[in-house]
CSV table of C-alpha atoms in Angstrom, one decimal:
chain,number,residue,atom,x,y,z
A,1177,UNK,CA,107.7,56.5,54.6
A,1178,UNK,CA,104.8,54.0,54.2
A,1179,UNK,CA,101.6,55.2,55.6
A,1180,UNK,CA,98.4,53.2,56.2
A,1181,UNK,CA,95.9,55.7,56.2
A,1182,UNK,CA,96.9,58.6,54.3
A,1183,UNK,CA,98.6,59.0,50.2
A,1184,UNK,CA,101.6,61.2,49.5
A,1185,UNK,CA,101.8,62.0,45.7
A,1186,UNK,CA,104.3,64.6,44.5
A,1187,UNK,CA,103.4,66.6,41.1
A,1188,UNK,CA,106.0,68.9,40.2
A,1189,UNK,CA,106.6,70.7,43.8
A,1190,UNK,CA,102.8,70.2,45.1
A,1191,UNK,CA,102.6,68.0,47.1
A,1192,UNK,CA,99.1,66.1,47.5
A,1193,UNK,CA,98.3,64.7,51.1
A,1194,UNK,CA,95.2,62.7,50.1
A,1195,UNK,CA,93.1,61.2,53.8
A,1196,UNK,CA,92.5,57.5,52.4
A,1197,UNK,CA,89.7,55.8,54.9
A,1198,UNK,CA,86.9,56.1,51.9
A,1199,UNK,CA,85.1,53.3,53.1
A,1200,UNK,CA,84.8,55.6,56.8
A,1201,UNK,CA,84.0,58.3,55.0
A,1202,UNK,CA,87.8,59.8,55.2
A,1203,UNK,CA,87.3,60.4,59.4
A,1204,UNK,CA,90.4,61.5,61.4
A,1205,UNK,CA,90.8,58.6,64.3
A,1206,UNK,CA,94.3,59.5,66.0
A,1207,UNK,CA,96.1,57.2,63.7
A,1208,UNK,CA,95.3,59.2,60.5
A,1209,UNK,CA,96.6,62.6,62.7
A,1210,UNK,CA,99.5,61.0,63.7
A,1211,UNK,CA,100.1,60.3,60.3
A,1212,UNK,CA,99.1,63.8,59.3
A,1213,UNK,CA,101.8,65.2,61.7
A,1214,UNK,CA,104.4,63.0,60.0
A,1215,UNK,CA,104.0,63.6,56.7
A,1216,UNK,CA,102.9,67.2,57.2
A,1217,UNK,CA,106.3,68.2,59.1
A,1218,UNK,CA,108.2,66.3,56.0
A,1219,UNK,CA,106.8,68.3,53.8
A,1220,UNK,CA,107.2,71.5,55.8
A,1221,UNK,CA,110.9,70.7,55.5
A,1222,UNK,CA,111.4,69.5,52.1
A,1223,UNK,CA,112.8,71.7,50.3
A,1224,UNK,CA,111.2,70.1,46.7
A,1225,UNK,CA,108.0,70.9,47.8
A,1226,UNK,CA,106.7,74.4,47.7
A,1227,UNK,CA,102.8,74.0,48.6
A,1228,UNK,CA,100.7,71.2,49.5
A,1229,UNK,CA,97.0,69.8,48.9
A,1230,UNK,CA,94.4,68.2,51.3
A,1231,UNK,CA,91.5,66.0,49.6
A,1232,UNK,CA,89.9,63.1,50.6
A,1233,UNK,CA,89.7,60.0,48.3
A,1234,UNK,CA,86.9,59.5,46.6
A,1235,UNK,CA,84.3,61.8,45.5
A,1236,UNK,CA,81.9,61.5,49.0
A,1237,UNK,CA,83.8,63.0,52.0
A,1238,UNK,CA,86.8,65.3,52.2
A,1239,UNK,CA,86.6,64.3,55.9
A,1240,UNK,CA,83.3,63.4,57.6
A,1241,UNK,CA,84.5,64.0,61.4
A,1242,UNK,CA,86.7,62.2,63.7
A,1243,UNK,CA,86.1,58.7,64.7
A,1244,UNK,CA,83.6,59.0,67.1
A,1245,UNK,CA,84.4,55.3,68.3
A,1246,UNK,CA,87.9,56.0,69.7
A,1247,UNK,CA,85.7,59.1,71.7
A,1248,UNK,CA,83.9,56.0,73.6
A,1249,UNK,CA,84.3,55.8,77.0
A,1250,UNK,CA,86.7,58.8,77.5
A,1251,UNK,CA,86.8,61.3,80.6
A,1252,UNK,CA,87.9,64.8,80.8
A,1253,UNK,CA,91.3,64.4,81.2
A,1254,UNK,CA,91.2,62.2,78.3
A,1255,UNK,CA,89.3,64.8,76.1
A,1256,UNK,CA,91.7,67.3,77.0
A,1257,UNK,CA,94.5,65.1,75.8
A,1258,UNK,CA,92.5,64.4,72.6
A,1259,UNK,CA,91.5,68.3,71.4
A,1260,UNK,CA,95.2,69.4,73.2
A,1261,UNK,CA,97.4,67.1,70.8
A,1262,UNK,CA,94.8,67.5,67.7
A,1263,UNK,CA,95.1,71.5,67.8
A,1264,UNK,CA,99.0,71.2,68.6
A,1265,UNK,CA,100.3,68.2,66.7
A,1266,UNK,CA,98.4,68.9,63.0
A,1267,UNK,CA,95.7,71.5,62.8
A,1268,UNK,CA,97.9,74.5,64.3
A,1269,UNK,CA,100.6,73.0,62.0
A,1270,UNK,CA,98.8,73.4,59.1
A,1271,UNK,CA,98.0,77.1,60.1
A,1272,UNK,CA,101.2,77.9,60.7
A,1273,UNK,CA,103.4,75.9,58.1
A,1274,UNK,CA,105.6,77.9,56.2
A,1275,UNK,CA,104.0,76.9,53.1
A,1276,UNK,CA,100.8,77.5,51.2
A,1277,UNK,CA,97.9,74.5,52.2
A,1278,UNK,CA,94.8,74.7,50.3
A,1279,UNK,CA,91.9,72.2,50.9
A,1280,UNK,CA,90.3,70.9,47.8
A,1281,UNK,CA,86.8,69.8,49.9
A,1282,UNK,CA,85.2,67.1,48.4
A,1283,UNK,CA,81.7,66.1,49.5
A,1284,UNK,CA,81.2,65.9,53.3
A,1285,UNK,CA,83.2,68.0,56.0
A,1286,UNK,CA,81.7,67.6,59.2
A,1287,UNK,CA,82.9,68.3,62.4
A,1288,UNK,CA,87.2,67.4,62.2
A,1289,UNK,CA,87.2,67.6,58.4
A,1290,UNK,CA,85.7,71.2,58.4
A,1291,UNK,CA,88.2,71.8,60.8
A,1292,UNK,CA,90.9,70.3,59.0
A,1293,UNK,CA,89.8,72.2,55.8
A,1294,UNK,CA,89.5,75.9,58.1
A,1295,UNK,CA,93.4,75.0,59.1
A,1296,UNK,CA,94.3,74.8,56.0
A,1297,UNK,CA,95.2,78.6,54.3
A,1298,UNK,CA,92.6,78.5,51.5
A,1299,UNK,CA,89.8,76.3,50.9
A,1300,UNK,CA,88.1,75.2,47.1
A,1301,UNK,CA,84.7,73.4,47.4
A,1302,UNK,CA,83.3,70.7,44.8
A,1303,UNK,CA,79.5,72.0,44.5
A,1304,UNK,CA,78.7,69.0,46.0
A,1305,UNK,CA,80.4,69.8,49.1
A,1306,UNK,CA,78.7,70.2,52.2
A,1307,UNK,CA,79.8,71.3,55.6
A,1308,UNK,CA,79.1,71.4,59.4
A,1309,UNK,CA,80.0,71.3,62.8
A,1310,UNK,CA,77.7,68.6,64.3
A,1311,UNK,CA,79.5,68.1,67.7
A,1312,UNK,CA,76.4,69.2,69.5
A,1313,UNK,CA,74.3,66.2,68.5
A,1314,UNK,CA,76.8,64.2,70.4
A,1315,UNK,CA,76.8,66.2,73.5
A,1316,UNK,CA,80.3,67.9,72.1
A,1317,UNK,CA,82.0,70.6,71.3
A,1318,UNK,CA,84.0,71.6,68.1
A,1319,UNK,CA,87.4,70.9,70.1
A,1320,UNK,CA,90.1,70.9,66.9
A,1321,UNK,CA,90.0,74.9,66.8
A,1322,UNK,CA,86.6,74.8,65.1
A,1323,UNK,CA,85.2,77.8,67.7
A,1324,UNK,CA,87.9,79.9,67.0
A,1325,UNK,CA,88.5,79.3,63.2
A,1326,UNK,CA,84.8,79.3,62.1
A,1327,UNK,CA,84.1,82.9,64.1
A,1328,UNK,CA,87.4,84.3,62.0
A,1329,UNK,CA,86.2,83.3,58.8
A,1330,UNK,CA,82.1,84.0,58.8
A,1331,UNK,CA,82.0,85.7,61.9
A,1332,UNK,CA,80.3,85.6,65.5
A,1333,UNK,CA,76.8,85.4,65.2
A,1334,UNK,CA,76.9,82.8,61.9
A,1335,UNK,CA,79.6,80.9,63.5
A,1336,UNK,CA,77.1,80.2,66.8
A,1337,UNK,CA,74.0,79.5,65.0
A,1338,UNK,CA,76.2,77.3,62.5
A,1339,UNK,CA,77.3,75.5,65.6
A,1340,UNK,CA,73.9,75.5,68.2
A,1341,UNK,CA,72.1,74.1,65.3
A,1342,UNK,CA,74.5,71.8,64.3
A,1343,UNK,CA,73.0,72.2,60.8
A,1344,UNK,CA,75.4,71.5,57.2
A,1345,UNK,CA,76.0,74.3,54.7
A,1346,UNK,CA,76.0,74.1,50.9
A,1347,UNK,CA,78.9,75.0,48.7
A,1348,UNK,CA,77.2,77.9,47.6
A,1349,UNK,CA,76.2,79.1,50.9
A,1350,UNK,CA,80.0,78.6,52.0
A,1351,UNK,CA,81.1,80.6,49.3
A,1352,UNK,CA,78.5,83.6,50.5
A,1353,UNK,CA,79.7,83.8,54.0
A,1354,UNK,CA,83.5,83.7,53.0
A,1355,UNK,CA,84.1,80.0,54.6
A,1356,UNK,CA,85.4,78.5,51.4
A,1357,UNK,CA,86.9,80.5,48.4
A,1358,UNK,CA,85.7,78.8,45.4
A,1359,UNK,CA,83.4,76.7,44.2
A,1360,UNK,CA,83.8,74.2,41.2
A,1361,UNK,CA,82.4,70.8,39.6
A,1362,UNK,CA,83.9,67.8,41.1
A,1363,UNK,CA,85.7,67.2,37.8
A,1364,UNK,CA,87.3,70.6,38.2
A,1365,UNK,CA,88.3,71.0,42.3
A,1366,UNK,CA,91.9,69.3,41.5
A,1367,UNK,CA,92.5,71.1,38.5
A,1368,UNK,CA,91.6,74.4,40.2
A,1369,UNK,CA,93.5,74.1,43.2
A,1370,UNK,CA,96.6,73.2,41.6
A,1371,UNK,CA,96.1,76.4,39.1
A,1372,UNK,CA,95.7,78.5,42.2
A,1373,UNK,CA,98.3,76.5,44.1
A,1374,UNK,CA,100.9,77.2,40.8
A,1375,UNK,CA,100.1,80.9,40.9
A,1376,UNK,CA,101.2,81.4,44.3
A,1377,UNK,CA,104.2,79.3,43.8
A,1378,UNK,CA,105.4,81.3,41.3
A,1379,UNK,CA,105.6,84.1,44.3
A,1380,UNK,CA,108.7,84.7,46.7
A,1381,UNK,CA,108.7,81.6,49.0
A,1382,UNK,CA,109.9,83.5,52.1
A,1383,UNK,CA,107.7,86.3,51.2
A,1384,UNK,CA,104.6,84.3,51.7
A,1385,UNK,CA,106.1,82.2,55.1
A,1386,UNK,CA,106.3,85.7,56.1
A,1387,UNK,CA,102.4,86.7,55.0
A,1388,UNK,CA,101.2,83.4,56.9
A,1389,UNK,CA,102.8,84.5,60.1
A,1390,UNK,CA,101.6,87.9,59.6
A,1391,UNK,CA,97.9,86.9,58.9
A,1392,UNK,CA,97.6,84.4,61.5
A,1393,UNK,CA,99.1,86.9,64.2
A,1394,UNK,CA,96.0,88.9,63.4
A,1395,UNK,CA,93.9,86.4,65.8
A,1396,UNK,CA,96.9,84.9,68.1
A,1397,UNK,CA,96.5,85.5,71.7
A,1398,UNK,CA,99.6,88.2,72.9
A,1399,UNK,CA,100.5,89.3,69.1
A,1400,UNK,CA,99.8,92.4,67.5
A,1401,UNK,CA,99.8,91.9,64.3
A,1402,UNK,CA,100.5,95.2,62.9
A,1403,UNK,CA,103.9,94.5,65.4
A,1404,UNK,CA,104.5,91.1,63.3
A,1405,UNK,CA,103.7,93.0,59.5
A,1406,UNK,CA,106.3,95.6,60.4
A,1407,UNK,CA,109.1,92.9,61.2
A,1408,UNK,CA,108.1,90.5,58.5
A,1409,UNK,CA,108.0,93.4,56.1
A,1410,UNK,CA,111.4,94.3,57.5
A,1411,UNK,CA,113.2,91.0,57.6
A,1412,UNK,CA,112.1,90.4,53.7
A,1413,UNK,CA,114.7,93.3,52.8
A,1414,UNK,CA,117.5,91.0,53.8
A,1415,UNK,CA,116.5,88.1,51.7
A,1416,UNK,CA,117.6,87.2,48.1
A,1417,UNK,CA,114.2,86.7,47.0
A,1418,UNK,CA,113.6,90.9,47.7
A,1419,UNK,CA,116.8,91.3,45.7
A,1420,UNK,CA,115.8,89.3,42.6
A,1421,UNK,CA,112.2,90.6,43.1
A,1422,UNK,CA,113.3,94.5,42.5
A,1423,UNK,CA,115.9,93.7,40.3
A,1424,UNK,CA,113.3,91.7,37.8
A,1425,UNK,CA,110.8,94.7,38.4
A,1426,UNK,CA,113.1,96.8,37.0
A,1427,UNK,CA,114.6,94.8,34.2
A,1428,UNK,CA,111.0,94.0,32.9
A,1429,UNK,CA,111.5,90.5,33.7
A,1430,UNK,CA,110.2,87.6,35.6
A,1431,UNK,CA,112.0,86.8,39.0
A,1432,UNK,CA,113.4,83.7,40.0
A,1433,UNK,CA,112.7,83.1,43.6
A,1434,UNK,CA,114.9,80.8,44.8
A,1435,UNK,CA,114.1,81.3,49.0
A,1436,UNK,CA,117.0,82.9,50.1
């Protein structure tokens, strides 16, 4: 499928989703998500991929926010519509794909593109990178899952002043309060995500669809995620991957997943 707004570019079975709007600094108006949820669902269900990264083109802005334009003249009902089919038609797919997603965060993520990169499973800043949720400046909220996703990942009281002050965060700082994983030279964020990336794809496929769902159950509203480990743990003793796992364990051998 031809897109207008985003790349796709396949190497080996990662699968780069690359937000091309470099002269708007890479921001998210609703066609680039629609386009997101398209080729993010593809690649969900295509069984040549086995992990996808998220970049932005160019070496100034993963994402620097939504399109604040298209927000213009917009009531409540409107805003509702806008954070409701945001959260549900990409960012909560991203959290919940059956596949690794690691954001390789490339200069600026502000507002929507530090939310798309906390979706995403891991995150690898350039040192250059810096990050924020402005929304307040505008009389706004984080309203792509920013509240929720930032208080997971550095925690309550950071979270609030990161978001009441509206102020940006270094790489290095990221790195301290756990918001990204790593930090690298511009020259080496693609390299290092895709050596991460191949790692985990060397891994059980269905065995880490069945770690995502575990993990994320360990915030979701109604789930116990102890409840969700136990039957993930369970339902990986019927799979073909568990099979070959143990079996190259005990032959001294590498396994050869094939997610079954």
């Amino acid at each position: 499928m031809s897109f207008q707004n985003i790349l796709i570019q396949d190497k080996d079975r990662i699968q780069y989703i690359i937000i091309n709007r470099e002269s708007k600094l890479n921001a998210l108006n609703q066609a680039t998500l629609a386009e997101l949820h398209t080729a993010l669902t593809q690649a969900f269900s295509n069984n040549n991929v086995g992990g996808i990264i998220i970049t932005g083109a160019g070496t100034k802005a993963f994402v620097a926010g939504a399109d604040i334009s298209e927000f213009a003249g917009k009531d409540v009902d409107s805003g509702r519509r806008i954070a409701y089919d945001g959260q549900s038609n990409v960012f909560d797919v991203i959290a919940g794909g059956n596949k690794p997603v690691i954001a390789a965060v490339n200069g600026f993520a502000l507002g929507g593109g530090l939310e798309l990169a906390m979706a995403c499973h891991i995150r690898i800043a350039s040192d250059n990178a810096k990050m924020g949720l402005p929304e307040v400046t505008l009389g706004l909220i984080p309203g792509y899952g920013g509240t929720q996703r930032l208080t997971q990942l550095v925690g309550r009281g950071k979270a609030l002043e990161m978001i009441m002050t509206a102020d940006m965060v270094t790489a290095a700082d990221a790195l301290a309060l756990g918001l990204v994983n790593h930090v690298v030279t511009q020259d080496e964020l693609l390299p290092k995500a895709e050596e991460l990336l191949n790692k985990i794809l060397t891994r059980a496929p269905l065995a880490l669809a069945a770690a995502i769902r575990a993990v994320n159950d360990a915030h979701a509203d109604g789930a116990n995620g102890f409840d969700t480990e136990i039957e993930e743990f369970a339902r990986c003793f019927g799979t073909k991957d568990f099979k070959e796992g143990v079996s190259a364990f005990l032959e001294k051998r590498k396994p050869e997943f094939k997610g079954k």
